[in-house]
CSV table of C-alpha atoms in Angstrom, one decimal:
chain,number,residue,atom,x,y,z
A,2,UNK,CA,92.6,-32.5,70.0
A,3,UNK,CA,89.1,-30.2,71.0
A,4,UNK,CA,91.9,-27.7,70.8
A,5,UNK,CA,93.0,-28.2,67.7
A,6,UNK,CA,89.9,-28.2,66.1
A,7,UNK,CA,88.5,-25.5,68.2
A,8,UNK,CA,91.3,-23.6,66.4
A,9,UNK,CA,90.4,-24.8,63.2
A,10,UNK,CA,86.8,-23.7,63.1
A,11,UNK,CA,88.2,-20.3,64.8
A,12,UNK,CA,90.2,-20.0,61.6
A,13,UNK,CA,87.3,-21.3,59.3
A,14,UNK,CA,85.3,-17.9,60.6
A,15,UNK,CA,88.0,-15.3,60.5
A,16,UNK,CA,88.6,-16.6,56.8
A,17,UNK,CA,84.8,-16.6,55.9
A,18,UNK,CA,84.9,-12.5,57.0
A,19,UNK,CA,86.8,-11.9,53.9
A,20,UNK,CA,83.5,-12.4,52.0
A,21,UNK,CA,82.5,-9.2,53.2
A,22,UNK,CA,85.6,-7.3,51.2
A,23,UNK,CA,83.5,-5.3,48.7
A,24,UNK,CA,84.0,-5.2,44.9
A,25,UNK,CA,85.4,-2.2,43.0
A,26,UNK,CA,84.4,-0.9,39.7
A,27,UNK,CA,87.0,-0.5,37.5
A,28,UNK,CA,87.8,3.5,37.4
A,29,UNK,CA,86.9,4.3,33.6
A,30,UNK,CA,90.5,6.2,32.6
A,31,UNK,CA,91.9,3.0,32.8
A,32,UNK,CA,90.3,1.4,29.4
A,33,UNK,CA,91.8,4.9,27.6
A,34,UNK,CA,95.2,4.0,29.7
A,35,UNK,CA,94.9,0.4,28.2
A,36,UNK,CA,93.5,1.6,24.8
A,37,UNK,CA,96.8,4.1,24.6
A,38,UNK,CA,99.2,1.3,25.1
A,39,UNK,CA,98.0,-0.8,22.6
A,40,UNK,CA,97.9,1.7,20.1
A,41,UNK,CA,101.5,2.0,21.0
A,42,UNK,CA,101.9,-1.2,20.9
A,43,UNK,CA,100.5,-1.6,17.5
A,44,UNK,CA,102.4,0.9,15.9
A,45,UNK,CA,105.6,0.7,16.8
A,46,UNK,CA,106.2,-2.4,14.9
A,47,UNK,CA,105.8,-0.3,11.8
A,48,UNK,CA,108.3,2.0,12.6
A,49,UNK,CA,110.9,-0.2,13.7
A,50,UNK,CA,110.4,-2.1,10.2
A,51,UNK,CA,110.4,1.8,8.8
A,52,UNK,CA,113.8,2.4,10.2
A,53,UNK,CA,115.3,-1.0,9.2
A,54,UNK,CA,114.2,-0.5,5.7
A,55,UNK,CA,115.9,2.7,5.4
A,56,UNK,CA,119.2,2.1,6.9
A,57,UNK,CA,119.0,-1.0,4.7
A,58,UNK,CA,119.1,1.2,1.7
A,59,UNK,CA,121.2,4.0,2.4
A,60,UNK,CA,124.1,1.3,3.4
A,61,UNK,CA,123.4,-0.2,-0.2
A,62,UNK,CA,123.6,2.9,-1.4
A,63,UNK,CA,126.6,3.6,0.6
A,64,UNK,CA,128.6,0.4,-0.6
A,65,UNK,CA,127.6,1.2,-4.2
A,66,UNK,CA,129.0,4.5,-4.1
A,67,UNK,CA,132.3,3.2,-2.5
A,68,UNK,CA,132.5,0.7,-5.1
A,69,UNK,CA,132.1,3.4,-7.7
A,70,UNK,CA,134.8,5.1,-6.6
A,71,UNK,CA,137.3,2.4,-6.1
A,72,UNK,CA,136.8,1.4,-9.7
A,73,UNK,CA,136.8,5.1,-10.4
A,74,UNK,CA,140.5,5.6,-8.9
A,75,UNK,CA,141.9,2.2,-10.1
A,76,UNK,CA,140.8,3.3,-13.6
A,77,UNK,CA,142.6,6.9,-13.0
A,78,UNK,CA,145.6,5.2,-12.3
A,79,UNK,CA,146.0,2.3,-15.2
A,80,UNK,CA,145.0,5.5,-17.1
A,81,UNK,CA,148.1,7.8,-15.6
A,82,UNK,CA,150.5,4.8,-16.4
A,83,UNK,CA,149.5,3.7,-20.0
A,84,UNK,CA,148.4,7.3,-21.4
A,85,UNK,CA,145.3,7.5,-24.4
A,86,UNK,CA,144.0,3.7,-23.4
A,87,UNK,CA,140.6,3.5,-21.6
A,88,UNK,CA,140.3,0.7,-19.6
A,89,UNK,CA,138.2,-1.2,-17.3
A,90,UNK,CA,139.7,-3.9,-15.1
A,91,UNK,CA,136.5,-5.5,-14.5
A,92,UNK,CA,136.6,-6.9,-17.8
B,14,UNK,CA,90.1,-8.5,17.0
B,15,UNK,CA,89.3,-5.1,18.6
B,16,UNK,CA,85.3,-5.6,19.3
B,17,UNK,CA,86.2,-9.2,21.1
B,18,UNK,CA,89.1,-7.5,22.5
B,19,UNK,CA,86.4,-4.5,24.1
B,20,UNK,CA,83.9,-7.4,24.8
B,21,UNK,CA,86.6,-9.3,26.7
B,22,UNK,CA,87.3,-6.2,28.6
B,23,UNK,CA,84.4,-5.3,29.4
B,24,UNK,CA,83.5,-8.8,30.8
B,25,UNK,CA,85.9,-9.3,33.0
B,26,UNK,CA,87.8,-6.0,33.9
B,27,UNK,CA,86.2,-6.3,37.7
B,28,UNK,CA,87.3,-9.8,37.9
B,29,UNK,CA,91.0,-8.6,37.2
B,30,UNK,CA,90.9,-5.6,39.2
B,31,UNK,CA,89.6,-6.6,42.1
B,32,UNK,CA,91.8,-10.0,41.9
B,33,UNK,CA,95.1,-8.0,41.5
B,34,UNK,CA,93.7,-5.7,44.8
B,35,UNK,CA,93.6,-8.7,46.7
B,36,UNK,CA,97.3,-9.2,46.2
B,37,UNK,CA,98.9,-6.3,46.3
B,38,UNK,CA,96.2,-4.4,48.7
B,39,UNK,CA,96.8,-1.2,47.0
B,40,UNK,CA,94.1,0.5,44.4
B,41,UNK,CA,97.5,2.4,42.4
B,42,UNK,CA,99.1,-1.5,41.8
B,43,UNK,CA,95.8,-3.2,41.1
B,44,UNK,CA,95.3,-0.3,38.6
B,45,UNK,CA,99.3,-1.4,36.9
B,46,UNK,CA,98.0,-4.7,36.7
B,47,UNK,CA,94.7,-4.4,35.3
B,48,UNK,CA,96.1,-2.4,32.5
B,49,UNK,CA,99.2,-5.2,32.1
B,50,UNK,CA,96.4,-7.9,32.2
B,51,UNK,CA,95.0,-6.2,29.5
B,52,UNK,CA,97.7,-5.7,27.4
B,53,UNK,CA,98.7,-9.0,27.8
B,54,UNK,CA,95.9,-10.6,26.9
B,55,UNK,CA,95.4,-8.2,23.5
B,56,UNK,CA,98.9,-9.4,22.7
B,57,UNK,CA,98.0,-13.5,23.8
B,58,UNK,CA,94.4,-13.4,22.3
B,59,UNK,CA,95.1,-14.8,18.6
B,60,UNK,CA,97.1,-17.9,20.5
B,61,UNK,CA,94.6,-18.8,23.5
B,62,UNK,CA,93.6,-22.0,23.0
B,63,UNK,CA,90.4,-23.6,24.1
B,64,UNK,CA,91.8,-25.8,26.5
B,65,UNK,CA,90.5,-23.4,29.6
B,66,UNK,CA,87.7,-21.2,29.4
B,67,UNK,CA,88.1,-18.0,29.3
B,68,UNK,CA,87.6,-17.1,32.4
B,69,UNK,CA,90.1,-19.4,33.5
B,70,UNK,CA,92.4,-18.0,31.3
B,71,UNK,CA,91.9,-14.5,32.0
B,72,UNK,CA,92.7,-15.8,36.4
B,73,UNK,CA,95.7,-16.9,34.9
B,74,UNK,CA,97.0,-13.9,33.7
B,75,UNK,CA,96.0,-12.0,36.7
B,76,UNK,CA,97.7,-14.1,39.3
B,77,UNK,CA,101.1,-14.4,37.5
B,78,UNK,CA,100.9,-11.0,36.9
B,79,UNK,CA,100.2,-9.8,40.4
B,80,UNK,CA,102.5,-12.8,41.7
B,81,UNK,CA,105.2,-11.2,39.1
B,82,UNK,CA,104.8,-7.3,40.4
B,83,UNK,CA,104.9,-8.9,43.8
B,84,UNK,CA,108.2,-10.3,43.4
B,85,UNK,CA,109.9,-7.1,41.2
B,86,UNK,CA,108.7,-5.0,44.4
B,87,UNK,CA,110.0,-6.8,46.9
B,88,UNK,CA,113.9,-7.7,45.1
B,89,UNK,CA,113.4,-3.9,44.5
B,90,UNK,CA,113.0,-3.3,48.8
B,91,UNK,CA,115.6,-6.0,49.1
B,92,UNK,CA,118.3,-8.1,48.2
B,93,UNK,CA,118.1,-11.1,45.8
B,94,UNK,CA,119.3,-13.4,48.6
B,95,UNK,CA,116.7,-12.1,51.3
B,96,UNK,CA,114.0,-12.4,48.9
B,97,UNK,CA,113.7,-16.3,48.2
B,98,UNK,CA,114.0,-16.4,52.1
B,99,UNK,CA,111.1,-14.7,52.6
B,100,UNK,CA,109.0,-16.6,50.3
B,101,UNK,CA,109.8,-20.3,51.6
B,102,UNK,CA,109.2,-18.8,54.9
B,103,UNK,CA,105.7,-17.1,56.0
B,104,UNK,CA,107.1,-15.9,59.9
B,105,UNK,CA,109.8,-13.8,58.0
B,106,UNK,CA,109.5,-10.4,58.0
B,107,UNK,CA,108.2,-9.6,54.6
B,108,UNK,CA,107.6,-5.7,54.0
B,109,UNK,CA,104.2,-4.8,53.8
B,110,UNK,CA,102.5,-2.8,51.4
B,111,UNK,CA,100.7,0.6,52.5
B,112,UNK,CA,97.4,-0.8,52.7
B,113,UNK,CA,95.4,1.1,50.3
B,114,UNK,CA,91.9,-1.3,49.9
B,115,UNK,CA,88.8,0.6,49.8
B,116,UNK,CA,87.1,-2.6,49.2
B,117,UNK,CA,87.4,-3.4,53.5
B,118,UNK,CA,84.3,-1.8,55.5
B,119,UNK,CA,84.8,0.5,58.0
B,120,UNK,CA,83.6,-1.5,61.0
B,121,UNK,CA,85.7,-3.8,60.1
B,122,UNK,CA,88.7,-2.6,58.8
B,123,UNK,CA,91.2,-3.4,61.3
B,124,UNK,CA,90.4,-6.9,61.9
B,125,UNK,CA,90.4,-7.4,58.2
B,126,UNK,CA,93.4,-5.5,57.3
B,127,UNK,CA,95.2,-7.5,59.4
B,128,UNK,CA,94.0,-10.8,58.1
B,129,UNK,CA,94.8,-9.4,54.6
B,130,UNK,CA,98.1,-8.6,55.6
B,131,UNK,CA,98.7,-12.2,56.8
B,132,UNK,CA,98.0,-13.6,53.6
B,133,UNK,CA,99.7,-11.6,52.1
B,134,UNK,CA,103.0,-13.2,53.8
B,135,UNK,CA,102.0,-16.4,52.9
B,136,UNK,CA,103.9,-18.6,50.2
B,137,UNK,CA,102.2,-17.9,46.5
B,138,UNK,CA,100.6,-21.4,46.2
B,139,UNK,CA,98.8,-20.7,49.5
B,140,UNK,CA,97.8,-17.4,49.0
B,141,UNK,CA,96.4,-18.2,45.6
B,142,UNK,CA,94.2,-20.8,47.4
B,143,UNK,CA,93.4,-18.1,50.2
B,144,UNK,CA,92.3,-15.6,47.9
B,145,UNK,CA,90.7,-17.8,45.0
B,146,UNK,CA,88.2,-19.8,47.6
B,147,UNK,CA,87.7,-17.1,50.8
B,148,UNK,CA,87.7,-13.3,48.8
B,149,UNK,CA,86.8,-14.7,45.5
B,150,UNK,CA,84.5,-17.8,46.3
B,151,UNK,CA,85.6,-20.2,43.7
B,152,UNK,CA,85.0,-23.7,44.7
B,153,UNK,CA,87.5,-26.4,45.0
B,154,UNK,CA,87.2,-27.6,42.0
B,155,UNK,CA,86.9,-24.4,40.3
B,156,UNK,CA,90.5,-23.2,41.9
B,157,UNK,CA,92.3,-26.6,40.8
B,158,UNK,CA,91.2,-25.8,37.4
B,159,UNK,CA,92.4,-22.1,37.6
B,160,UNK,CA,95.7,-23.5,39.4
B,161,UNK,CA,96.3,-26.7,37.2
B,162,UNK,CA,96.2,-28.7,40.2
B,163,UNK,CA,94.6,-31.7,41.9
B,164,UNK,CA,91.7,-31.2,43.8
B,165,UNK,CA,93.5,-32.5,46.6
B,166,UNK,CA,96.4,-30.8,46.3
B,167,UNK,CA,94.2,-27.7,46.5
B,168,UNK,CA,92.8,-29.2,50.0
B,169,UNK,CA,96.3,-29.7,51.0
B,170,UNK,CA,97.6,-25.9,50.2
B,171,UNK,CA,94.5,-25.1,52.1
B,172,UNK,CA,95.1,-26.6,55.5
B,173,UNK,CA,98.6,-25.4,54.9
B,174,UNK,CA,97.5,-21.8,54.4
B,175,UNK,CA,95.2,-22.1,57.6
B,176,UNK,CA,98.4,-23.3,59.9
B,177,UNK,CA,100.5,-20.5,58.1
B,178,UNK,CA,97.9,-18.0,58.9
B,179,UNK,CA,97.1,-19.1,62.7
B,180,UNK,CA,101.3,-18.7,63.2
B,181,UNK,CA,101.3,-15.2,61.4
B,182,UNK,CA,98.2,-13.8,63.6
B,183,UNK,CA,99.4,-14.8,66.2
B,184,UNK,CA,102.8,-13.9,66.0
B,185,UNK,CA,101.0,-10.4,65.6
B,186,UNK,CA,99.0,-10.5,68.9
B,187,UNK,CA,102.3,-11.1,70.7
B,188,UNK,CA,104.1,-8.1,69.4
């Protein structure tokens, strides 16, 4: 049992050396490390909502276009079988 | 946002560096962490709630994200399988970082290098304890806050930390 706690207190010192560890100051590049990430971090967002907004639109445009052109060549052919008639099948 | 964000920083930037050092006992990692603290707690800030200071708060981050680089560099070193070994088991032997601390004193940078490096094998829980009361001398109550634990339990971890540490130390003499 003296033992025992003989070890105990042995191990109550050794732990009360690490009070002697010194503290660090902070090197200063790291706020400009920290400040560079967030910046990053802030914009990037923007250009992933950028990028989303413009592929939204050119694939609208795209299937606008493609309609276009379907109604385009079904016209052309109503028009090849019944000569001098306009026509529109969407109406 | 930004001024609280610089006041915050400037605050408590040595708490969180020297914190991280004491886990991963290199200045290169503390550095990684300090600046993921950081950014982590630029991106939390508009949720914190009130519920813990700060402070407490801020200890938070820090030891999940040192405990969380801990564990990406060791299932780096080694297998998946070998790694939640080592954790459950303090005797196991855990790789250990090139010590890098410039915070140890010269006269007495072996003996604590070595202590260092046996908490450093020690289960998470216990080296939080080890770290939070000895390095950064929190009280008892003060680490149950930060860990969200009993006061007791806190004791408990303690003793356990202690035993762990006596087996690792001496483990060391006899090799």
């Amino acid at each position: 049992m003296s033992h025992l706690s003989s070890n105990n207190i042995e191990m109550e010192l050794t732990l009360d050396s690490l009070k002697n560890i010194q503290k660090l100051d902070v090197p200063e590049y790291i706020e400009a490390k920290i400040r560079s990430r967030i910046r990053e971090m802030d914009i990037s967002p923007r250009w992933v909502i950028g990028i989303a907004a413009s592929l939204a639109l050119f694939i609208g445009v795209e299937i606008i276009i493609v309609n276009m052109e379907a109604r385009e060549r079904e016209n052309n052919v109503l028009e090849a079988i019944v000569p001098n008639q306009t026509f529109d099948i969407y109406e | 946002m930004k001024e609280d964000f610089l006041t915050i920083y400037h605050t408590h930037k040595g708490l969180v560096y020297n914190l991280a050092l004491q886990y991963v006992l290199s200045i290169e990692d503390a550095e990684e962490i300090t600046q993921d603290v950081f950014v982590k707690v630029y991106e939390k800030y508009p949720t914190y709630r009130n519920d813990a200071s700060l402070k407490t708060w801020i200890y938070r981050i820090t030891i999940n994200q040192s405990l969380d680089f801990l564990k990406s560099k060791k299932a780096q070193k080694r297998g998946f399988f070998f790694d939640h070994i080592a954790l459950d088991n303090p005797e196991s032997n855990i790789q250990l970082p090139t010590f890098n601390h410039p915070g140890v004193v010269l006269e007495q940078k072996e003996r604590l290098e070595e202590l260092l490096k046996a908490i450093y094998r020690l289960p998470e829980n216990q080296k939080t304890v080890i770290i939070l009361t000895k390095i950064e001398q929190n009280s008892i109550k003060e680490v149950a806050e930060i860990m969200d634990l009993s006061e007791k339990s806190i004791e408990s971890l303690f003793q356990r930390a202690k035993k762990n540490l006596a087996i690792i130390l001496n483990n060391n003499k006899g090799i």
